[in-house]
Short mmCIF file of C-alpha atoms in Angstrom, two decimals:
data_model
loop_
_atom_site.label_atom_id
_atom_site.label_comp_id
_atom_site.label_asym_id
_atom_site.label_seq_id
_atom_site.Cartn_x
_atom_site.Cartn_y
_atom_site.Cartn_z
CA PRO A 214 -75.89 60.58 149.76
CA GLU A 215 -74.62 57.70 147.64
CA GLN A 216 -74.21 59.94 144.61
CA ALA A 217 -72.49 62.61 146.71
CA ALA A 218 -70.09 59.97 148.07
CA GLN A 219 -69.27 58.77 144.56
CA GLN A 220 -68.70 62.35 143.44
CA GLU A 221 -66.39 63.01 146.37
CA GLN A 222 -64.45 59.80 145.69
CA LEU A 223 -64.05 60.78 142.03
CA SER A 224 -62.92 64.28 142.98
CA ARG A 225 -60.37 62.97 145.50
CA GLY A 226 -58.99 60.49 142.96
CA LEU A 227 -58.56 63.17 140.29
CA GLN A 228 -57.09 65.55 142.86
CA ARG A 229 -54.54 62.97 143.99
CA LYS A 230 -53.62 62.18 140.40
CA ALA A 231 -53.06 65.89 139.74
CA VAL A 232 -50.97 66.59 142.85
CA VAL A 233 -49.00 63.35 143.08
CA GLU A 234 -48.63 62.38 139.41
CA GLY A 235 -48.76 65.83 137.85
CA ASP A 236 -51.72 64.95 135.58
CA TRP A 237 -53.81 68.10 135.98
CA GLN A 238 -56.05 68.04 132.90
CA PRO A 239 -58.67 65.53 134.19
CA TYR A 240 -58.94 67.40 137.49
CA GLN A 241 -59.30 70.79 135.77
CA THR A 242 -62.00 69.35 133.51
CA HIS A 243 -63.77 68.04 136.61
CA LEU A 244 -63.54 71.43 138.31
CA HIS A 245 -64.92 73.12 135.21
CA ALA A 246 -67.92 70.76 135.22
CA MET A 247 -68.46 71.48 138.92
CA GLY A 248 -68.48 75.24 138.24
CA VAL A 249 -71.16 74.82 135.59
CA GLN A 250 -73.22 72.62 137.94
CA TYR A 251 -72.98 75.22 140.72
CA ALA A 252 -74.26 77.90 138.34
CA GLN A 253 -77.14 75.77 137.07
CA ALA A 254 -78.13 74.82 140.61
CA GLY A 255 -78.26 78.49 141.63
CA MET A 256 -75.46 78.05 144.15
CA HIS A 257 -73.66 81.23 145.18
CA PHE A 258 -70.01 81.45 144.20
CA GLY A 259 -69.28 82.79 147.70
CA THR A 260 -70.13 79.35 149.08
CA TRP A 261 -67.18 77.84 147.21
CA MET A 262 -64.93 80.61 148.51
CA GLU A 263 -66.01 79.79 152.08
CA VAL A 264 -65.29 76.09 151.52
CA THR A 265 -61.79 76.74 150.19
CA SER A 266 -61.04 79.21 153.01
CA ALA A 267 -62.06 76.58 155.56
CA ALA A 268 -59.89 73.99 153.80
CA ARG A 269 -56.87 76.31 153.93
CA ARG A 270 -57.36 76.82 157.65
CA LEU A 271 -57.67 73.09 158.27
CA LEU A 272 -54.63 72.18 156.18
CA GLY A 273 -52.35 74.79 157.76
CA PRO A 274 -51.62 72.86 160.99
CA TYR A 275 -50.97 69.63 159.04
CA LEU A 276 -48.45 71.36 156.80
CA PHE A 277 -46.77 72.93 159.81
CA ALA A 278 -46.56 69.54 161.57
CA ALA A 279 -45.03 67.96 158.49
CA TYR A 280 -42.67 70.72 157.36
CA GLY A 281 -42.47 73.22 160.22
CA GLU A 282 -38.95 72.25 161.27
CA THR A 283 -37.51 73.70 158.07
CA ALA A 284 -38.59 77.21 157.16
CA ASP A 285 -37.93 76.77 153.43
CA ARG A 286 -40.01 73.60 153.22
CA GLN A 287 -42.79 75.16 155.29
CA PHE A 288 -42.86 78.18 153.01
CA ALA A 289 -42.90 75.97 149.89
CA ALA A 290 -45.70 73.83 151.32
CA ASP A 291 -47.82 76.90 152.13
CA ALA A 292 -47.15 78.40 148.71
CA GLY A 293 -48.11 75.12 147.03
CA MET A 294 -51.35 74.90 149.00
CA HIS A 295 -52.36 78.46 148.08
CA ARG A 296 -51.41 77.95 144.44
CA PHE A 297 -53.53 74.79 144.35
CA PHE A 298 -56.62 76.47 145.81
CA ASP A 299 -56.18 79.65 143.77
CA GLY A 300 -56.01 77.58 140.59
CA ALA A 301 -59.11 75.61 141.58
CA ILE A 302 -61.03 78.81 142.33
CA ALA A 303 -59.98 80.34 139.01
CA THR A 304 -61.12 77.26 137.04
CA ILE A 305 -64.41 76.93 138.90
CA GLY A 306 -65.02 80.69 138.74
CA GLU A 307 -64.57 80.81 134.98
CA ALA A 308 -66.90 77.84 134.48
CA TYR A 309 -69.39 79.33 136.97
CA LEU A 310 -69.56 82.56 134.95
CA GLU A 311 -70.02 80.60 131.72
CA GLY A 312 -72.80 78.58 133.34
CA LYS A 313 -74.52 81.70 134.69
CA GLU A 314 -74.32 83.42 131.30
CA ASN A 315 -75.87 80.35 129.68
CA VAL A 316 -78.68 80.30 132.26
CA ILE A 317 -79.31 84.01 131.68
CA ARG A 318 -79.40 83.50 127.89
CA GLN A 319 -81.92 80.67 128.26
CA GLN A 320 -84.07 82.77 130.58
CA GLN A 321 -83.93 85.74 128.21
CA LYS A 322 -84.94 83.51 125.31
CA ALA A 323 -87.87 82.11 127.31
CA LEU A 324 -88.97 85.61 128.32
CA GLN A 325 -88.77 86.85 124.74
CA GLU A 326 -90.86 83.93 123.52
CA LEU A 327 -93.43 84.60 126.21
CA SER A 328 -93.46 88.32 125.49
CA THR A 329 -94.22 87.89 121.78
CA PRO A 330 -96.89 85.16 121.53
CA VAL A 331 -98.56 84.52 118.18
CA LEU A 332 -102.24 83.89 118.87
CA GLN A 333 -104.86 82.42 116.56
CA LEU A 334 -108.04 84.52 116.65
CA ARG A 335 -109.89 82.19 114.35
CA GLU A 336 -109.05 79.80 111.55
CA GLY A 337 -106.78 81.53 109.07
CA MET A 338 -106.23 84.63 111.22
CA LEU A 339 -103.34 85.34 113.61
CA ILE A 340 -102.53 88.23 115.92
CA LEU A 341 -99.15 89.11 117.36
CA PRO A 342 -99.49 91.59 120.24
CA VAL A 343 -96.13 93.20 120.98
CA ILE A 344 -95.64 94.81 124.40
CA GLY A 345 -92.54 96.53 125.75
CA VAL A 346 -89.29 97.66 124.19
CA LEU A 347 -88.76 96.43 120.66
CA ASP A 348 -85.12 96.34 119.59
CA SER A 349 -83.57 94.84 116.46
CA GLN A 350 -82.91 91.45 118.07
CA ARG A 351 -86.46 91.11 119.35
CA ALA A 352 -87.81 92.31 116.00
CA ARG A 353 -85.89 89.50 114.25
CA GLN A 354 -87.29 86.98 116.69
CA LEU A 355 -90.78 88.40 116.14
CA THR A 356 -90.38 87.85 112.39
CA GLU A 357 -89.24 84.25 112.85
CA GLN A 358 -92.13 83.44 115.18
CA LEU A 359 -94.71 85.08 112.96
CA LEU A 360 -93.54 83.35 109.77
CA ARG A 361 -93.37 80.02 111.56
CA ALA A 362 -96.92 80.50 112.88
CA ILE A 363 -98.20 81.52 109.42
CA ARG A 364 -96.63 78.41 107.92
CA ASP A 365 -97.86 76.06 110.65
CA SER A 366 -101.42 77.40 110.79
CA ARG A 367 -101.69 78.30 107.08
CA ALA A 368 -103.07 81.68 108.06
CA GLY A 369 -104.32 84.07 105.41
CA VAL A 370 -104.28 87.15 107.67
CA ALA A 371 -101.75 88.22 110.33
CA VAL A 372 -102.17 91.27 112.55
CA VAL A 373 -99.11 92.70 114.31
CA ASP A 374 -100.31 94.97 117.14
CA ILE A 375 -97.57 97.36 118.30
CA THR A 376 -99.76 99.67 120.37
CA GLY A 377 -98.00 98.35 123.47
CA VAL A 378 -94.56 99.42 122.21
CA PRO A 379 -93.52 102.74 123.76
CA SER A 380 -91.30 103.83 120.84
CA VAL A 381 -90.17 102.48 117.48
CA ASP A 382 -86.95 103.73 115.91
CA SER A 383 -86.22 103.72 112.19
CA LYS A 384 -84.34 100.39 112.28
CA VAL A 385 -87.18 98.59 114.04
CA ALA A 386 -89.78 100.24 111.77
CA HIS A 387 -87.80 99.03 108.75
CA HIS A 388 -87.64 95.55 110.22
CA LEU A 389 -91.42 95.53 110.77
CA LEU A 390 -91.95 96.52 107.13
CA GLN A 391 -89.63 93.67 106.10
CA THR A 392 -91.67 91.32 108.29
CA ALA A 393 -94.85 92.34 106.50
CA ALA A 394 -93.16 91.86 103.14
CA ALA A 395 -91.86 88.42 104.16
CA ALA A 396 -95.35 87.40 105.22
CA ARG A 397 -96.73 88.52 101.85
CA ARG A 398 -93.96 86.68 99.97
CA CYS A 399 -95.35 83.35 101.05
CA SER A 400 -97.48 83.62 97.92
CA THR A 401 -95.31 80.88 96.42
CA HIS A 402 -97.23 78.50 98.67
CA PRO A 403 -100.84 77.84 97.64
CA TRP A 404 -102.08 77.85 101.23
CA CYS A 405 -100.95 81.41 101.88
CA SER A 406 -101.44 83.10 98.53
CA THR A 407 -103.81 85.60 100.18
CA SER A 408 -101.73 86.23 103.30
CA ARG A 409 -101.83 89.82 104.49
CA THR A 410 -100.04 91.46 107.38
CA TYR A 411 -101.35 94.59 109.07
#
């Protein structure tokens, strides 16, 4: 609660500075950070839409009480309110999408690492079982992981098992051949002069 209160106080201060003093950059930066936080926390963007809709409904009577006697001022006040909330939603929405895309990239990376584990069968021997679709990007990652594992474990033999891959196109097949060649090229290092990849 204390942290939430501090966050609200900060947000109100930046909001007031933007509306009253015309200094919008700090408030927009704050909104952007909030959008990223919402995405990382798994909060639905619709929740923010509901909050802003409620705020519009609550502010309407106050604006009417303050400016309702003059139609032009009432119209300007309403237009300003909607412009303010629309701008906030746009800023938060853009940051929210960026945050979600980042979360998805991290999850994809974690899944790829889990889906291509390099296992040590015994000292000096590794196996890399590959299961599922193997595209060029995953093939590159496979190469990096295998070479790193060969270097770290000083393996002399590496087995790449692709029996769990439903299909291999020419690009991926070429990449696998390059992987085998790269593993063999570690002959410049004494500890892997006999490295073989199958």
